[in-house]
XYZ file of C-alpha atoms in Angstrom:
783
model
C 27.235 83.263 78.690
C 28.078 80.297 81.008
C 24.780 78.626 80.101
C 25.563 78.907 76.415
C 29.029 77.490 77.029
C 27.580 74.520 78.905
C 25.126 73.836 76.069
C 27.884 73.825 73.498
C 30.332 71.692 75.478
C 27.625 69.266 76.557
C 26.557 68.587 72.981
C 30.146 68.219 71.874
C 30.674 65.679 74.637
C 27.721 63.592 73.470
C 28.950 63.828 69.911
C 32.433 62.744 70.885
C 30.962 59.647 72.508
C 29.007 58.894 69.336
C 32.153 59.335 67.268
C 33.913 56.651 69.257
C 34.349 53.470 67.188
C 32.409 51.553 69.806
C 29.309 53.542 68.951
C 29.859 54.505 65.319
C 28.641 52.367 62.463
C 31.193 49.815 61.376
C 32.669 49.933 57.907
C 33.337 52.755 55.560
C 30.559 54.667 53.848
C 30.816 57.157 51.066
C 29.825 60.810 51.377
C 26.806 60.556 49.098
C 23.289 60.232 50.427
C 22.044 56.715 50.984
C 18.735 55.477 49.612
C 16.969 55.853 52.970
C 18.077 59.450 53.537
C 15.387 62.102 53.847
C 15.929 64.864 51.299
C 15.092 68.384 52.511
C 15.235 71.906 51.084
C 16.123 73.813 54.258
C 18.856 75.717 52.384
C 16.652 76.154 49.277
C 18.429 73.310 47.547
C 17.954 69.562 47.837
C 20.206 67.937 50.444
C 20.215 64.950 52.713
C 18.821 65.969 56.099
C 21.912 64.370 57.649
C 24.146 66.860 55.843
C 22.236 69.992 56.966
C 23.484 71.532 60.197
C 20.178 72.798 61.585
C 17.426 71.091 63.551
C 14.769 69.699 61.220
C 11.810 67.432 61.775
C 10.764 65.886 58.458
C 7.588 63.838 57.968
C 7.365 61.828 54.747
C 4.266 61.406 52.622
C 3.690 57.761 53.541
C 3.976 58.552 57.245
C 1.528 61.439 56.878
C -1.000 59.145 55.198
C -0.700 56.242 57.624
C -0.885 58.466 60.704
C -3.814 60.457 59.238
C -1.920 63.746 59.594
C -3.926 66.348 57.694
C -4.966 69.193 60.018
C -2.734 71.850 61.553
C -3.241 70.328 64.996
C -2.183 66.920 63.618
C 1.064 68.451 62.325
C 1.777 70.039 65.718
C 1.157 66.766 67.557
C 3.693 65.022 65.326
C 6.489 67.570 65.912
C 7.962 67.832 69.423
C 8.338 71.472 70.458
C 5.510 72.669 68.197
C 2.272 73.774 69.909
C -1.003 74.476 68.103
C -3.614 76.663 69.817
C -7.113 77.281 68.387
C -8.577 80.763 68.663
C -12.014 82.371 68.896
C -11.539 83.836 65.402
C -10.960 80.326 63.993
C -7.377 81.200 63.027
C -4.461 78.958 64.048
C -1.690 79.985 66.437
C 1.656 78.143 66.291
C 4.344 78.294 68.988
C 7.688 76.589 68.293
C 10.269 76.155 71.044
C 8.435 78.795 73.074
C 8.382 81.405 70.289
C 4.909 82.387 69.097
C 2.323 85.152 68.828
C -1.048 84.699 70.549
C -3.021 87.003 68.240
C -6.070 85.769 66.341
C -6.825 88.446 63.711
C -6.522 87.796 59.980
C -3.906 90.489 59.373
C -1.062 89.466 61.679
C 2.229 87.910 60.767
C 2.984 84.710 62.693
C 6.244 83.926 64.508
C 6.334 80.538 62.763
C 6.123 81.113 59.019
C 4.521 78.623 56.620
C 5.499 77.858 53.004
C 4.244 75.666 50.198
C 7.135 74.670 47.914
C 9.157 77.660 49.192
C 6.320 80.090 48.394
C 5.133 81.938 51.520
C 1.629 81.714 52.953
C 2.079 85.012 54.809
C -0.851 84.870 57.239
C -1.772 81.878 59.449
C -5.281 81.237 58.110
C -3.934 80.699 54.582
C -2.282 77.415 55.631
C -5.513 75.781 56.807
C -5.692 73.121 54.056
C -2.221 72.652 52.611
C -1.517 69.216 54.093
C -2.758 66.896 51.329
C -0.924 65.013 48.562
C 2.437 65.918 50.051
C 5.866 64.517 49.463
C 6.840 65.616 52.979
C 6.598 68.322 55.622
C 9.764 69.987 56.902
C 9.744 71.864 60.215
C 12.850 74.041 60.601
C 13.455 75.035 64.219
C 15.005 78.260 65.397
C 15.191 81.645 63.629
C 15.097 81.226 59.830
C 15.289 84.884 58.895
C 18.105 84.735 56.355
C 16.435 82.431 53.826
C 12.790 82.305 54.878
C 12.048 85.907 55.745
C 11.677 88.263 58.648
C 8.681 86.523 60.226
C 10.403 83.354 61.323
C 11.661 84.023 64.850
C 10.333 80.626 65.911
C 10.980 78.633 62.750
C 9.417 77.680 59.449
C 7.034 74.967 58.274
C 7.565 73.906 54.671
C 4.920 71.855 52.879
C 6.477 70.032 49.919
C 3.824 68.993 47.394
C 4.115 65.690 45.535
C 5.311 66.395 41.993
C 4.195 65.184 38.536
C 5.470 61.733 37.630
C 7.314 60.551 34.523
C 4.651 57.921 33.819
C 0.881 58.051 34.111
C -0.429 56.987 37.492
C -3.415 57.601 39.657
C -4.661 56.851 43.141
C -7.803 57.307 45.122
C -9.091 56.662 48.617
C -12.410 56.772 50.408
C -12.758 56.925 54.167
C -15.679 56.739 56.574
C -15.484 57.483 60.277
C -17.210 58.601 63.443
C -19.725 61.456 63.154
C -20.447 60.215 59.614
C -17.182 61.650 58.402
C -16.551 60.948 54.723
C -13.189 61.768 53.159
C -12.323 61.436 49.472
C -8.833 61.801 48.017
C -7.798 61.492 44.390
C -4.616 61.992 42.367
C -3.879 61.802 38.632
C -0.327 62.401 37.431
C 1.726 61.954 34.296
C 3.148 63.470 31.096
C 0.809 65.233 28.682
C 3.484 66.109 26.120
C 7.214 65.890 25.679
C 8.659 67.767 28.663
C 5.242 68.657 30.137
C 3.871 66.861 33.172
C 0.822 67.491 35.330
C -0.442 66.381 38.717
C -4.007 66.981 39.855
C -4.927 66.240 43.471
C -8.229 66.784 45.275
C -9.410 66.245 48.826
C -12.983 66.506 50.031
C -14.309 66.067 53.573
C -17.857 66.080 54.929
C -18.879 65.128 58.447
C -21.726 65.617 60.860
C -21.651 67.563 64.125
C -19.302 66.399 66.874
C -20.155 68.899 69.631
C -23.193 68.687 71.930
C -24.898 71.539 73.743
C -24.605 71.310 77.527
C -28.043 72.905 78.030
C -30.331 71.829 75.174
C -30.854 69.304 72.398
C -28.533 70.831 69.807
C -25.309 69.904 68.036
C -22.539 71.757 66.186
C -19.226 71.000 64.570
C -19.744 69.890 60.999
C -16.643 69.580 58.836
C -17.072 70.468 55.177
C -14.304 71.475 52.819
C -12.971 70.827 49.337
C -9.326 71.416 48.368
C -7.511 70.977 45.065
C -4.061 71.439 43.590
C -2.888 71.384 39.969
C 0.845 71.256 39.279
C 2.179 71.724 35.766
C 5.875 71.009 35.142
C 7.469 72.440 32.010
C 10.869 70.876 31.338
C 11.303 71.573 27.665
C 14.699 71.133 26.057
C 16.896 74.107 26.836
C 18.064 75.992 29.906
C 14.642 76.982 31.297
C 12.359 74.943 33.549
C 9.052 76.057 35.043
C 6.398 74.814 37.447
C 2.915 76.282 37.789
C 0.967 75.630 40.980
C -2.762 76.402 41.037
C -4.356 75.508 44.328
C -7.335 76.501 46.399
C -9.975 75.418 48.853
C -13.493 76.159 50.059
C -14.168 75.542 53.741
C -17.664 75.728 55.262
C -16.824 73.913 58.487
C -18.294 75.201 61.743
C -15.928 77.106 64.023
C -15.374 75.125 67.206
C -17.562 76.150 70.146
C -16.033 76.733 73.567
C -16.703 75.353 77.020
C -17.832 77.940 79.573
C -15.967 77.276 82.828
C -15.454 80.512 84.795
C -17.614 83.469 85.856
C -15.948 86.656 87.081
C -18.540 89.429 86.776
C -17.303 93.002 86.669
C -19.212 95.802 88.425
C -22.123 96.365 88.290
C -22.485 92.666 87.569
C -24.308 90.446 85.102
C -27.950 89.455 84.859
C -29.519 86.518 86.654
C -29.505 84.323 83.542
C -25.722 84.604 83.341
C -25.295 84.001 87.070
C -27.317 80.771 86.862
C -25.972 79.476 83.558
C -24.376 76.026 84.069
C -20.788 75.212 83.254
C -20.051 72.836 80.400
C -19.609 69.187 81.261
C -16.027 67.978 81.629
C -15.935 65.875 78.491
C -14.552 66.574 75.003
C -17.917 67.019 73.246
C -19.676 69.325 75.686
C -19.925 73.028 74.750
C -22.475 75.779 74.173
C -23.177 78.527 71.672
C -25.762 81.058 70.595
C -28.435 80.312 68.002
C -30.111 82.089 65.094
C -28.079 84.931 63.617
C -25.273 84.271 66.092
C -24.932 80.529 65.560
C -21.274 79.740 64.656
C -20.781 79.242 60.927
C -18.095 79.950 58.345
C -17.536 80.234 54.624
C -13.852 80.601 53.702
C -12.380 80.594 50.214
C -8.712 80.536 49.255
C -7.022 80.600 45.863
C -3.361 80.783 44.857
C -1.424 80.852 41.619
C 2.327 80.358 41.989
C 4.923 80.146 39.253
C 8.489 78.978 39.670
C 10.964 79.467 36.825
C 14.555 78.181 36.885
C 17.031 79.207 34.228
C 20.633 78.121 33.706
C 22.688 81.247 33.156
C 25.848 79.169 32.767
C 26.828 75.607 33.514
C 27.378 76.685 37.131
C 24.785 79.431 37.715
C 21.012 79.126 38.049
C 18.514 81.943 38.412
C 15.185 81.225 40.136
C 12.014 83.284 40.119
C 9.106 82.571 42.507
C 5.895 84.518 41.904
C 2.671 84.096 43.871
C -0.806 85.648 43.924
C -3.178 84.811 46.796
C -6.825 85.770 47.302
C -8.758 84.840 50.441
C -12.278 85.703 51.577
C -14.003 84.945 54.859
C -17.627 85.252 55.978
C -17.940 83.967 59.517
C -19.883 84.029 62.770
C -18.061 83.041 65.953
C -19.115 82.610 69.587
C -16.440 83.565 72.114
C -18.201 82.968 75.439
C -19.227 79.294 75.416
C -22.838 80.154 76.287
C -26.195 80.259 74.564
C -26.407 83.749 76.099
C -24.497 86.612 74.502
C -21.460 87.988 76.315
C -19.115 87.866 73.310
C -20.619 87.013 69.925
C -18.949 88.000 66.656
C -21.352 88.326 63.730
C -20.240 89.074 61.178
C -16.522 88.392 61.327
C -15.720 88.953 57.661
C -12.506 89.750 55.856
C -10.316 89.483 52.781
C -6.614 88.967 52.105
C -4.906 89.794 48.821
C -1.203 89.028 48.684
C 1.518 89.192 46.058
C 5.033 87.864 46.621
C 8.035 87.772 44.327
C 11.455 86.258 44.941
C 14.420 86.357 42.596
C 17.649 84.578 43.434
C 20.852 83.336 41.826
C 22.790 80.333 43.080
C 25.725 78.309 41.963
C 25.309 74.609 41.390
C 26.114 72.706 44.591
C 28.939 70.237 44.870
C 32.030 72.414 45.086
C 33.771 73.788 48.149
C 31.737 76.999 47.955
C 27.936 76.997 47.669
C 26.259 80.378 47.612
C 22.925 82.028 46.987
C 21.996 85.701 46.622
C 18.544 87.129 46.103
C 15.770 89.550 46.927
C 12.051 89.305 47.590
C 9.029 91.526 47.756
C 5.650 91.178 49.458
C 2.593 93.366 48.949
C -0.523 92.431 50.920
C -3.867 94.029 51.716
C -5.985 92.764 54.603
C -9.478 93.939 55.493
C -11.567 92.698 58.417
C -14.946 93.718 59.865
C -16.158 92.394 63.219
C -19.498 93.144 64.862
C -19.513 92.279 68.557
C -22.760 91.543 70.407
C -22.815 91.491 74.247
C -26.307 92.265 75.670
C -25.806 89.922 78.667
C -22.463 91.434 79.719
C -21.785 93.823 82.568
C -20.979 96.633 80.107
C -24.709 96.734 79.264
C -25.738 98.977 82.152
C -27.391 102.402 82.576
C -24.055 104.055 83.330
C -22.932 103.091 79.807
C -26.301 104.013 78.251
C -27.022 100.264 77.998
C -24.721 99.666 75.034
C -24.838 96.060 73.863
C -23.070 95.950 70.497
C -20.323 97.602 68.506
C -18.238 97.036 65.376
C -14.637 97.475 64.353
C -13.113 97.683 60.913
C -9.467 97.138 60.065
C -7.677 97.939 56.819
C -3.975 97.264 56.521
C -1.478 97.520 53.667
C 1.695 95.478 54.111
C 4.864 96.093 52.131
C 8.159 94.245 52.598
C 11.354 94.410 50.579
C 14.397 92.307 51.434
C 17.791 91.299 50.047
C 19.760 88.294 51.255
C 23.025 86.391 50.815
C 23.696 82.906 52.122
C 26.366 80.313 51.598
C 28.700 77.694 52.962
C 32.384 77.038 52.360
C 34.330 73.845 53.005
C 37.367 75.259 54.784
C 38.670 71.701 55.217
C 37.667 68.261 54.004
C 35.258 67.751 56.904
C 34.721 71.281 58.187
C 32.215 73.706 56.627
C 31.674 77.355 57.479
C 28.107 78.686 57.057
C 26.926 82.273 56.944
C 23.953 84.309 55.826
C 22.582 87.820 56.135
C 19.339 89.547 55.141
C 18.344 93.195 55.175
C 14.599 93.791 55.420
C 12.567 96.964 55.147
C 8.892 96.695 56.043
C 5.953 99.030 56.275
C 2.401 98.602 57.530
C -0.207 101.276 56.842
C -3.206 100.911 59.137
C -6.683 102.400 59.091
C -8.524 101.229 62.216
C -12.039 102.250 63.173
C -14.427 101.278 65.953
C -17.981 101.983 64.813
C -21.560 101.904 65.950
C -23.194 98.623 64.916
C -26.465 100.293 63.915
C -28.503 101.083 67.048
C -26.835 104.441 67.787
C -26.020 103.724 71.432
C -22.216 103.595 71.061
C -22.293 106.862 69.144
C -24.428 108.477 71.846
C -22.143 107.236 74.631
C -18.878 108.335 73.048
C -20.312 111.705 72.035
C -21.122 112.176 75.711
C -17.673 110.982 76.827
C -15.989 113.272 74.336
C -17.880 116.269 75.661
C -17.076 115.362 79.283
C -13.397 114.493 78.857
C -12.145 116.795 76.109
C -13.386 120.084 77.466
C -14.778 120.960 74.029
C -18.123 120.600 72.265
C -18.075 117.347 70.274
C -20.499 117.090 67.340
C -22.818 114.092 67.619
C -21.298 110.998 66.052
C -23.048 109.836 62.903
C -23.354 106.339 61.387
C -19.985 105.341 59.988
C -18.005 107.631 62.312
C -15.264 106.140 64.472
C -15.919 106.307 68.204
C -12.481 105.627 69.783
C -11.229 108.617 71.758
C -7.968 110.100 70.473
C -5.179 111.580 72.604
C -7.361 114.684 73.130
C -10.355 112.512 74.108
C -12.216 113.500 70.944
C -14.002 110.791 68.916
C -14.983 110.795 65.260
C -11.938 109.941 63.163
C -10.279 106.616 62.239
C -6.912 105.777 63.713
C -4.555 106.145 60.760
C -0.969 105.186 61.385
C 2.137 103.820 59.698
C 4.699 101.415 61.154
C 7.967 101.493 59.222
C 10.778 99.211 60.402
C 13.959 97.665 59.123
C 16.313 95.030 60.450
C 19.283 92.841 59.654
C 18.885 89.142 60.374
C 21.932 86.894 60.205
C 23.356 83.488 60.946
C 26.746 81.873 61.218
C 27.902 78.390 62.055
C 30.198 75.451 61.586
C 29.462 71.896 60.446
C 31.975 69.175 61.274
C 31.500 65.886 59.403
C 33.280 63.592 61.864
C 32.660 60.617 59.582
C 30.028 59.783 56.964
C 27.582 58.890 59.733
C 28.140 61.714 62.215
C 27.631 65.450 61.785
C 28.310 67.999 64.514
C 27.098 71.552 64.126
C 26.958 74.847 65.963
C 24.963 77.931 64.945
C 24.391 81.483 66.088
C 21.523 83.333 64.434
C 19.235 86.298 64.798
C 15.725 86.572 63.394
C 13.013 89.210 63.422
C 9.229 89.306 63.299
C 7.571 92.464 61.981
C 5.383 94.600 64.209
C 1.591 94.330 64.284
C -1.549 96.372 64.709
C -4.499 94.935 66.660
C -8.005 94.111 65.481
C -9.971 94.944 68.618
C -12.788 97.085 70.004
C -10.864 100.059 71.384
C -12.228 102.665 73.772
C -9.205 104.890 73.113
C -6.626 105.021 70.353
C -4.003 104.077 72.954
C -5.242 100.501 72.511
C -4.613 100.716 68.767
C -0.908 101.528 68.876
C 1.174 98.741 67.317
C 3.564 96.288 68.864
C 7.036 96.889 67.452
C 9.137 94.167 65.832
C 10.541 91.402 68.030
C 13.850 89.580 67.696
C 15.411 86.311 68.807
C 19.142 85.632 69.050
C 19.696 81.881 69.123
C 22.738 79.848 70.171
C 22.507 76.186 69.205
C 24.714 73.110 69.052
C 23.676 69.703 67.788
C 24.525 66.410 66.169
C 23.082 63.983 63.630
C 24.265 60.398 63.839
C 23.545 57.030 62.241
C 24.634 54.230 64.522
C 24.102 50.516 65.151
C 24.838 49.529 61.560
C 22.851 52.541 60.382
C 19.607 51.193 61.802
C 19.305 54.068 64.274
C 19.175 57.736 63.288
C 19.778 59.935 66.320
C 19.507 63.738 66.222
C 20.068 65.997 69.198
C 20.368 69.698 69.888
C 20.550 72.161 72.742
C 19.770 75.838 72.450
C 19.650 79.156 74.233
C 17.432 82.029 73.002
C 17.693 85.701 73.894
C 14.141 86.873 73.180
C 13.716 90.640 72.851
C 10.473 92.642 72.588
C 8.249 89.551 72.398
C 4.853 90.526 70.984
C 1.815 89.484 73.025
C -1.857 90.345 73.217
C -1.857 91.862 76.685
C -4.239 93.904 78.789
C -4.869 97.530 79.659
C -7.217 98.789 82.374
C -9.737 101.279 81.020
C -11.417 103.469 83.695
C -14.831 103.105 82.023
C -14.908 99.645 80.436
C -12.475 97.784 82.656
C -9.936 95.302 81.354
C -9.405 95.578 77.577
C -7.019 94.049 75.035
C -3.859 95.725 73.767
C -0.805 94.550 71.830
C 2.345 95.009 73.897
C 6.038 94.093 73.852
C 7.713 92.080 76.593
C 11.180 93.689 76.805
C 13.307 90.658 77.637
C 12.872 86.894 77.943
C 15.048 83.834 77.579
C 14.510 80.218 76.574
C 16.784 77.269 77.349
C 16.044 73.925 75.788
C 17.166 70.635 74.337
C 15.644 67.991 72.124
C 16.319 64.506 70.934
C 14.801 62.598 68.014
C 15.373 58.982 67.048
C 14.321 56.820 64.108
C 15.082 53.116 64.555
C 14.550 50.173 62.230
C 15.854 47.215 64.244
C 14.566 44.812 61.601
C 12.788 44.779 58.259
C 9.510 44.437 60.149
C 9.767 47.101 62.838
C 10.142 50.871 62.704
C 10.177 53.180 65.701
C 10.230 56.962 65.797
C 10.525 58.967 69.006
C 11.177 62.562 69.916
C 11.109 64.869 72.864
C 11.747 68.549 73.560
C 12.545 70.199 76.871
C 11.972 73.959 77.197
C 12.629 76.215 80.161
C 11.305 79.696 79.387
C 11.468 82.751 81.625
C 10.405 86.380 81.430
C 13.322 88.522 82.562
C 11.840 92.002 82.348
C 8.128 92.827 82.110
C 5.537 94.427 84.341
C 1.917 94.861 83.344
C -1.682 93.870 83.969
C -2.455 90.231 84.510
C -5.601 88.520 83.260
C -7.514 89.758 86.339
C -6.488 93.393 85.942
C -3.824 93.464 88.642
C -0.402 95.034 88.050
C 2.248 92.322 88.267
C 5.987 91.997 87.926
C 6.175 88.971 85.615
C 9.930 88.434 85.929
C 10.570 84.723 86.412
C 7.294 83.391 84.982
C 7.132 81.069 81.975
C 6.051 82.219 78.530
C 2.498 81.183 77.564
C 1.959 78.055 75.432
C 5.392 76.712 76.380
C 5.121 73.310 78.050
C 8.393 72.121 79.518
C 8.030 68.754 77.813
C 6.530 67.746 74.485
C 7.059 64.224 73.242
C 5.918 61.617 70.767
C 6.518 57.920 70.197
C 5.399 56.072 67.084
C 5.946 52.365 66.472
C 4.857 50.182 63.571
C 5.124 46.494 62.827
C 4.717 45.407 59.231
C 5.077 41.957 57.776
C 4.758 40.608 54.224
C 1.860 38.463 53.152
C 3.734 35.462 51.810
C 0.716 34.217 49.897
C -0.380 37.244 47.874
C 2.739 39.429 48.162
C 1.045 42.229 50.075
C 1.860 43.671 53.472
C 0.105 43.793 56.841
C 0.873 46.618 59.259
C -0.145 47.742 62.723
C 1.031 50.869 64.507
C 0.433 53.184 67.443
C 1.393 56.725 68.355
C 1.714 58.332 71.775
C 1.914 62.142 71.943
C 1.891 64.364 74.979
C 2.618 67.704 76.561
C 3.375 68.728 80.112
C 1.466 71.543 81.784
C 1.508 75.030 80.275
C 0.035 78.466 80.872
C -2.509 80.146 78.594
C -1.608 83.568 80.038
C 1.353 85.057 81.858
C 1.581 83.629 85.399
C -1.277 81.250 84.682
C 0.118 78.789 87.217
C -0.327 81.278 90.067
C -3.458 83.261 89.110
C -6.377 82.176 91.295
C -10.045 83.080 91.295
C -10.404 86.340 93.285
C -12.793 86.787 96.168
C -15.450 88.663 94.200
C -19.219 88.448 94.493
C -20.617 85.984 91.995
C -17.204 84.563 91.007
C -17.086 80.812 90.444
C -15.130 78.244 88.463
C -15.826 74.703 87.346
C -14.462 71.920 89.518
C -13.035 74.542 91.939
C -9.911 74.876 89.811
C -7.056 76.415 91.787
C -5.480 78.038 88.711
C -8.093 78.424 85.953
C -5.687 79.742 83.309
C -3.212 76.894 83.709
C -3.519 73.986 81.252
C -2.860 70.545 82.716
C -0.560 67.971 81.149
C -2.076 65.399 78.847
C -1.221 62.545 76.500
C -3.188 60.857 73.719
C -2.852 57.556 71.892
C -3.638 56.884 68.220
C -3.668 53.546 66.455
C -3.845 52.037 62.956
C -4.014 48.630 61.322
C -4.129 47.840 57.650
C -3.183 45.873 54.583
C -1.461 46.938 51.350
C -2.104 44.496 48.530
C 0.476 43.814 45.867
C -2.183 44.495 43.230
C -2.480 48.153 44.297
C -5.438 48.277 46.641
C -5.170 48.990 50.361
C -7.346 49.142 53.452
C -6.830 50.612 56.889
C -8.692 51.155 60.157
C -7.606 53.919 62.506
C -8.419 55.556 65.822
C -7.398 58.956 67.187
C -7.406 59.803 70.896
C -8.230 56.171 71.503
C -8.944 56.566 75.233
C -11.139 59.645 74.751
C -8.768 61.742 76.846
C -10.243 65.040 77.987
C -7.718 67.838 77.578
C -7.689 71.597 77.080
C -6.108 73.157 73.998
C -6.547 76.833 74.911
C -8.144 79.084 77.518
C -9.839 82.332 76.418
C -10.167 85.030 79.113
C -13.266 87.218 78.810
C -14.627 90.364 80.389
C -17.183 88.598 82.624
C -16.667 84.945 81.875
C -13.940 82.740 80.428
C -14.168 79.694 78.200
C -11.914 76.897 76.968
C -11.267 74.926 73.814
C -11.383 71.197 74.485
C -9.421 68.712 72.405
C -11.255 66.441 69.989
C -12.887 63.276 71.365
C -12.086 59.768 70.226
C -12.556 59.384 66.470
C -12.227 56.258 64.400
C -12.822 55.094 60.896
C -11.840 52.956 57.955
C -10.235 53.855 54.655
C -9.855 51.963 51.396
C -7.711 53.040 48.498
C -6.321 51.943 45.186
C -3.570 52.802 42.707
C -3.906 52.593 38.957
């Protein structure tokens, strides 16, 4: 508790210094929001960010456009404390302030939840192309369980779409960049009838390959997607208002190929071709992949219809209904080994997601001493996934295993969540506000998991034999479509059918102290939960298929938000302490036949200590500067298990994966008016960086073992440790007074080589490299 006390008193000391007249803005200011305030919806109502006592990073639409922030990795780079990690299944993994879930399957809830206009996108892949035609992005840090659901132990990312306008307008832009990348954006918005407005936005991208094979004349990495969004606002006379959101996308971009960098053959070893296969070159473009049927490719399709209806029950009460239907389909081939050989190829990796969500809430109109909100929500989702895994060049393909070289697994899950929540704040004094919220959640996951023969009969033959040897009974020969995983009696043949039913109570409480109109102090205590998960893996036994139970985070946080130096400098700071219980991770289990295999596990106890500071400074009409940094010190306090090499370890004291101690960004822009034509010139640059981090538990101390045939690129001392890196982006452009604009940009200007993720494998391991330098030009117009 002493650490928490120090955090609180330290922040209060900083705030007291800022409250001193020598530092505070001179002159009186009223309590209303000023014109340059950022408006956010963190409490599900519009407020100035400076009046909301939680840590928020908000990125406005103009900033998103100028900095070319459109992908999920771009968003993470712009938000200190947020880490994006690519996966072999082409699904994103977010970690915020050290809280995340390193699982890649379609049907897993994330620890950092994502929303579009307060409507949940329940599974990570669904958020792939939401970042276009936005008013802003809000990143809420810390547990958000009371208002934004049970799966927000790390925080929430809210995409706020640009809304229909009162007058007809339109805009368009066309960009061309490296690798023949063409991007087209278009928007049309305006009223179509009295009280009815629409906004139609589209984004299309097509580019050539950006990756090069390290062993042959071949390329990969095309980008090809089309996204669209139609908003219809209905504000007819009367007490009811409605907004319909129809959005969707089609993405046929290639999954990113990996860089092979480590060989660690398991007994009885791998073939000569694997032993002699060269490592990838140490540059951003180098990689390798299989060809033909197993060449990486994808076809993903997403559609959503969401309806929001607000009705005034009285002059002081508003009821809100949020209804959403989502359909997603994936047909994909992925290569997980970084080789043209086949140690881990997934073809097909297909799946579907169907999700329905409904929220109903009642709130009073803000402005009085008491602001409250009460509501309930429901989620019903179905996720199906089928993976065929091909590994003829792996060590598992040996006579002792009847030379198996492929298998399949099929996952079917039904998700059901019902929750009720109450949240509010009360001004107990003129400048002191008490905040509280509570949510009860009941969730259920029904799972039907099955490992199957992929068609050649060898897996069925092997597991029939194992069942006869280990069970002590006569096992009927497995037939096509049977499930091979051995149950608790070592008998194969049936799917693993299970149900995970959990409930929890998330809560928050806090105080906001408005020292003066330009300084807010706040302190919060909150608890959030993330629902349990089943794995999507090839399992030798049903022990591997047992779920990870729900995790929870109890957060203690104190912070301030201040406008100083004549309101030219916005300074936000916070310090926090997290008690992290039952953290869910994709860990390892040692199988006596197949060696090291995947399994979802819970880490009993961890803790995270951190602090962050963000600043926005406009020292003159021509200069704007934005900077931010987050410090995180994470530690496992109680967990023993298998490390990435299959050794039992006591992990107490090691850092959590994907948790760099430092993440930081600095963006500066100079803009000056064109005195002749009335336009504006601008030039800007952005520096973003992360300190070193681990891709696995104890990655900073795991070394290559002394095993025959083992080798690693560049003689890396700790192959599963990711080095620190920083990148620089730049932009220069002109906005004409007549409505046209032009810009040139560069990303990763110095072509920095860095690693975004490390993927351990059975015999070899591979890495995702960050994108190389990219550059381009863009022209646009308004009408």
